[in-house]
Amino acid sequence: MDSARQTVLSVHQRIVDNGDKRTDPWLLVYSPVPVTLIFLLYLFVIWAGPRLMKHREPFELKVVLIVYNFAMVGLSVYMCHEFLVTSWLLNYSLLCQPVDYSTSPLAMRLLIILRKKNNQLTFLHVYHHSTMIFNWWSGVKYVAGGQSFFVGLINTFVHVIMYSYYGLAALGPHMQKYLWWKRYLTSLQLVQFVLIVVHTAYNLFADCNYPDAMNAVVVGYCITLIILFSNFYYQSYLRKTKKQK
């Protein structure tokens, strides 16, 4: 028992020691423990929430959804602007930008459960949002800056459009006629992942002072998302079209 405890503590210490020291004071970044607890809480809510709501009436959360989604639009716009402006001012290279080590999303899942929209809690949904917790933590902890700016920039841009759609949809059924572009939102997400794979894979073979291990993880992860989102697109749009014919 003591040996296992020492092993866990040793691994934890290595994770902490090998991180970017500039990020140590940042909230939730120094240790993997807080994000791991958030991840476990997320899985617990996904498991227990539908069971607690099984014999209850769904909550009417229209106002909450509208406020939440448009707040996310505002936050995404701000983050996209910051990624764009800071990378532009620092003359970041699109093809190769090393990390300068010098000293110079989960509320929506709860809303889905309370509204008893359990059909939206798909494997894609849970996989994507639970793994993103660790992905972004790892990015901030070990490669805060450099080449990773591209992922943040394109991701926040897509989220501006995505949460705009959710916010408009939350206004009510009368908005559905204006939301014909839903399938193109999924297409945009797929384009995002393809661009990230191409951009990151290039750095695996280029002479760029950026961690190859991080590039490999990003490429592998985005490939899984391309597969899952492609399946979602097929099941939601192409297969339905065939059945209607």
Coordinates of C-alpha atoms in Angstrom, one line a residue:
M1 CA 0.0 0.0 0.0
D2 CA 2.8 2.4 0.9
S3 CA 4.6 1.4 -2.3
A4 CA 1.6 2.3 -4.4
R5 CA 1.2 5.6 -2.6
Q6 CA 4.8 6.5 -3.1
T7 CA 4.5 5.6 -6.8
V8 CA 1.4 7.9 -7.2
L9 CA 3.2 10.7 -5.3
S10 CA 6.3 10.3 -7.5
V11 CA 4.3 10.4 -10.7
H12 CA 2.5 13.5 -9.5
Q13 CA 5.8 15.2 -8.6
R14 CA 7.2 14.5 -12.1
I15 CA 4.1 16.0 -13.7
V16 CA 4.4 19.1 -11.5
D17 CA 8.2 19.5 -12.0
N18 CA 8.2 19.1 -15.8
G19 CA 5.5 21.8 -16.4
D20 CA 6.0 25.4 -17.5
K21 CA 6.9 27.2 -14.2
R22 CA 5.3 30.4 -15.5
T23 CA 1.9 28.7 -15.2
D24 CA 2.3 27.4 -11.6
P25 CA 0.4 30.3 -10.0
W26 CA -2.5 29.9 -12.5
L27 CA -5.8 28.6 -11.3
L28 CA -6.2 24.8 -11.7
V29 CA -2.9 24.5 -13.6
Y30 CA -0.2 23.6 -11.0
S31 CA -1.4 20.1 -10.2
P32 CA -3.5 17.6 -12.2
V33 CA -5.6 16.8 -9.1
P34 CA -8.2 19.7 -9.5
V35 CA -8.9 18.9 -13.2
T36 CA -9.1 15.2 -12.4
L37 CA -11.7 15.9 -9.7
I38 CA -13.7 18.0 -12.1
F39 CA -13.5 15.1 -14.7
L40 CA -14.7 12.6 -12.1
L41 CA -17.5 15.0 -11.0
Y42 CA -18.5 15.4 -14.6
L43 CA -18.8 11.6 -15.1
F44 CA -20.7 11.3 -11.9
V45 CA -23.2 14.0 -13.0
I46 CA -23.6 12.2 -16.4
W47 CA -24.3 8.9 -14.6
A48 CA -26.4 10.1 -11.6
G49 CA -28.2 13.0 -13.3
P50 CA -30.5 11.1 -15.6
R51 CA -31.4 8.7 -12.8
L52 CA -32.3 11.6 -10.4
M53 CA -34.4 13.1 -13.2
K54 CA -36.1 9.9 -14.3
H55 CA -39.3 10.4 -12.3
R56 CA -39.3 14.2 -12.3
E57 CA -40.7 16.7 -14.7
P58 CA -38.0 18.4 -16.9
F59 CA -37.0 21.9 -15.9
E60 CA -37.9 24.8 -18.0
L61 CA -34.6 26.5 -18.6
K62 CA -35.2 28.7 -21.6
V63 CA -33.9 31.9 -20.0
V64 CA -30.9 30.2 -18.5
L65 CA -30.0 28.6 -21.9
I66 CA -30.3 31.9 -23.7
V67 CA -28.1 33.7 -21.2
Y68 CA -25.6 30.9 -21.0
N69 CA -25.2 30.4 -24.8
F70 CA -24.8 34.1 -25.6
A71 CA -22.4 34.5 -22.7
M72 CA -20.4 31.8 -24.3
V73 CA -20.5 33.7 -27.6
G74 CA -19.1 36.7 -25.8
L75 CA -16.4 34.7 -24.1
S76 CA -15.4 33.0 -27.3
V77 CA -15.3 36.3 -29.2
Y78 CA -13.0 37.7 -26.5
M79 CA -10.7 34.6 -26.5
C80 CA -10.6 34.5 -30.3
H81 CA -9.6 38.2 -30.3
E82 CA -6.9 37.6 -27.7
F83 CA -5.4 34.6 -29.6
L84 CA -5.4 36.6 -32.9
V85 CA -4.1 39.9 -31.5
T86 CA -1.4 38.5 -29.3
S87 CA -0.1 36.1 -32.0
W88 CA -0.2 39.0 -34.6
L89 CA 1.6 41.4 -32.3
L90 CA 4.3 38.9 -31.4
N91 CA 4.8 38.0 -35.1
Y92 CA 4.0 34.4 -34.6
S93 CA 4.9 32.0 -37.4
L94 CA 1.9 30.0 -38.7
L95 CA 4.2 27.1 -39.7
C96 CA 6.6 26.9 -36.8
Q97 CA 6.4 28.7 -33.5
P98 CA 8.4 27.3 -30.6
V99 CA 7.2 27.9 -27.0
D100 CA 8.9 30.9 -25.4
Y101 CA 9.6 29.7 -21.8
S102 CA 11.3 32.9 -20.8
T103 CA 9.8 35.1 -18.0
S104 CA 9.4 38.2 -20.3
P105 CA -17.2 24.2 -20.5
L106 CA -19.4 21.9 -18.3
A107 CA -22.4 23.8 -17.4
M108 CA -24.1 22.8 -20.6
R109 CA -24.0 19.2 -19.6
L110 CA -26.0 19.9 -16.4
L111 CA -28.6 21.9 -18.4
I112 CA -29.0 19.0 -20.8
I113 CA -29.7 16.6 -17.8
L114 CA -32.1 19.0 -16.0
R115 CA -34.1 19.4 -19.3
K116 CA -34.1 15.5 -19.6
K117 CA -32.5 15.7 -23.1
N118 CA -30.7 12.5 -22.4
N119 CA -30.5 11.7 -26.1
Q120 CA -27.9 14.4 -26.4
L121 CA -25.6 12.7 -24.0
T122 CA -24.0 10.6 -26.7
F123 CA -20.6 8.9 -26.6
L124 CA -19.3 11.7 -28.9
H125 CA -20.6 14.3 -26.5
V126 CA -19.2 12.8 -23.3
Y127 CA -15.9 11.8 -24.9
H128 CA -15.3 15.2 -26.5
H129 CA -16.0 17.3 -23.5
S130 CA -14.5 15.1 -20.8
T131 CA -11.2 14.7 -22.7
M132 CA -11.0 18.4 -23.5
I133 CA -10.5 19.1 -19.8
F134 CA -7.2 17.2 -19.8
N135 CA -6.2 18.4 -23.2
W136 CA -6.4 22.1 -22.4
W137 CA -4.8 21.5 -19.0
S138 CA -1.9 19.7 -20.6
G139 CA -1.5 22.5 -23.2
V140 CA -1.5 25.2 -20.6
K141 CA 0.8 23.3 -18.2
Y142 CA 3.5 22.3 -20.7
V143 CA 3.2 24.4 -23.9
A144 CA 1.7 27.7 -22.9
G145 CA 2.2 29.6 -26.1
G146 CA 4.1 28.8 -29.3
Q147 CA 2.5 26.6 -31.9
S148 CA -0.6 25.8 -29.8
F149 CA -2.0 29.3 -30.5
F150 CA -3.4 28.0 -33.8
V151 CA -5.6 25.4 -32.1
G152 CA -6.9 28.0 -29.6
L153 CA -7.6 30.5 -32.4
I154 CA -9.5 28.3 -34.7
N155 CA -11.3 26.5 -31.8
T156 CA -12.6 29.8 -30.3
F157 CA -13.7 31.0 -33.8
V158 CA -15.8 27.8 -34.3
H159 CA -17.3 28.2 -30.8
V160 CA -18.5 31.7 -31.6
I161 CA -20.6 30.3 -34.4
M162 CA -21.6 27.2 -32.4
Y163 CA -22.9 29.0 -29.3
S164 CA -24.6 31.6 -31.6
Y165 CA -26.6 28.6 -33.0
Y166 CA -27.4 27.2 -29.6
G167 CA -28.4 30.7 -28.3
L168 CA -30.8 31.3 -31.3
A169 CA -32.2 27.7 -30.9
A170 CA -32.9 28.4 -27.2
L171 CA -35.1 31.4 -28.2
G172 CA -37.9 28.9 -29.2
P173 CA -39.4 26.8 -32.0
H174 CA -40.1 30.0 -34.1
M175 CA -36.4 30.3 -34.7
Q176 CA -36.0 26.9 -36.4
K177 CA -36.7 28.2 -39.8
Y178 CA -33.6 30.4 -39.5
L179 CA -31.4 27.6 -38.3
W180 CA -31.2 25.6 -41.6
W181 CA -27.5 25.8 -41.4
K182 CA -27.1 23.3 -38.5
R183 CA -25.5 20.6 -40.7
Y184 CA -22.9 23.2 -41.9
L185 CA -22.0 23.8 -38.3
T186 CA -20.9 20.1 -38.1
S187 CA -19.1 20.5 -41.4
L188 CA -17.2 23.5 -39.9
Q189 CA -16.2 21.5 -36.9
L190 CA -14.8 18.8 -39.2
V191 CA -12.9 21.4 -41.2
Q192 CA -11.5 22.6 -37.9
F193 CA -10.1 19.2 -37.0
V194 CA -8.7 18.6 -40.4
L195 CA -6.9 22.0 -40.4
I196 CA -5.5 21.2 -37.0
V197 CA -4.2 17.8 -38.1
V198 CA -2.6 19.2 -41.2
H199 CA -1.0 22.1 -39.3
T200 CA 0.2 19.9 -36.5
A201 CA 1.4 17.0 -38.6
Y202 CA 3.5 19.4 -40.6
N203 CA 5.5 20.2 -37.4
L204 CA 6.1 16.6 -36.8
F205 CA 8.3 16.5 -39.9
A206 CA 9.6 20.1 -39.9
D207 CA 12.7 21.3 -38.1
C208 CA 10.7 23.1 -35.4
N209 CA 11.6 23.5 -31.8
Y210 CA 8.2 22.4 -30.5
P211 CA 7.6 19.1 -28.5
D212 CA 6.9 16.3 -31.0
A213 CA 5.1 14.4 -28.3
M214 CA 2.5 17.1 -28.0
N215 CA 2.1 17.3 -31.8
A216 CA 1.6 13.5 -31.9
V217 CA -1.1 13.6 -29.2
V218 CA -2.9 16.5 -30.9
V219 CA -2.9 14.7 -34.3
G220 CA -4.1 11.4 -32.8
Y221 CA -6.8 13.0 -30.7
C222 CA -8.1 15.1 -33.7
I223 CA -8.2 12.0 -35.8
T224 CA -10.6 10.3 -33.3
L225 CA -12.7 13.4 -33.4
I226 CA -12.8 13.4 -37.2
I227 CA -14.0 9.8 -37.1
L228 CA -16.7 10.5 -34.4
F229 CA -18.0 13.7 -36.0
S230 CA -18.0 12.1 -39.4
N231 CA -20.2 9.3 -38.0
F232 CA -22.5 11.8 -36.4
Y233 CA -22.8 13.7 -39.7
Y234 CA -23.6 10.5 -41.5
Q235 CA -26.2 9.3 -39.0
S236 CA -27.8 12.7 -38.6
Y237 CA -27.9 14.0 -42.2
L238 CA -26.9 11.5 -44.9
R239 CA -28.6 8.5 -43.4
K240 CA -31.8 10.4 -42.7
T241 CA -31.9 11.8 -46.2
K242 CA -31.6 8.2 -47.6
K243 CA -34.5 7.0 -45.4
Q244 CA -36.7 9.9 -46.4
K245 CA -36.1 9.0 -50.1

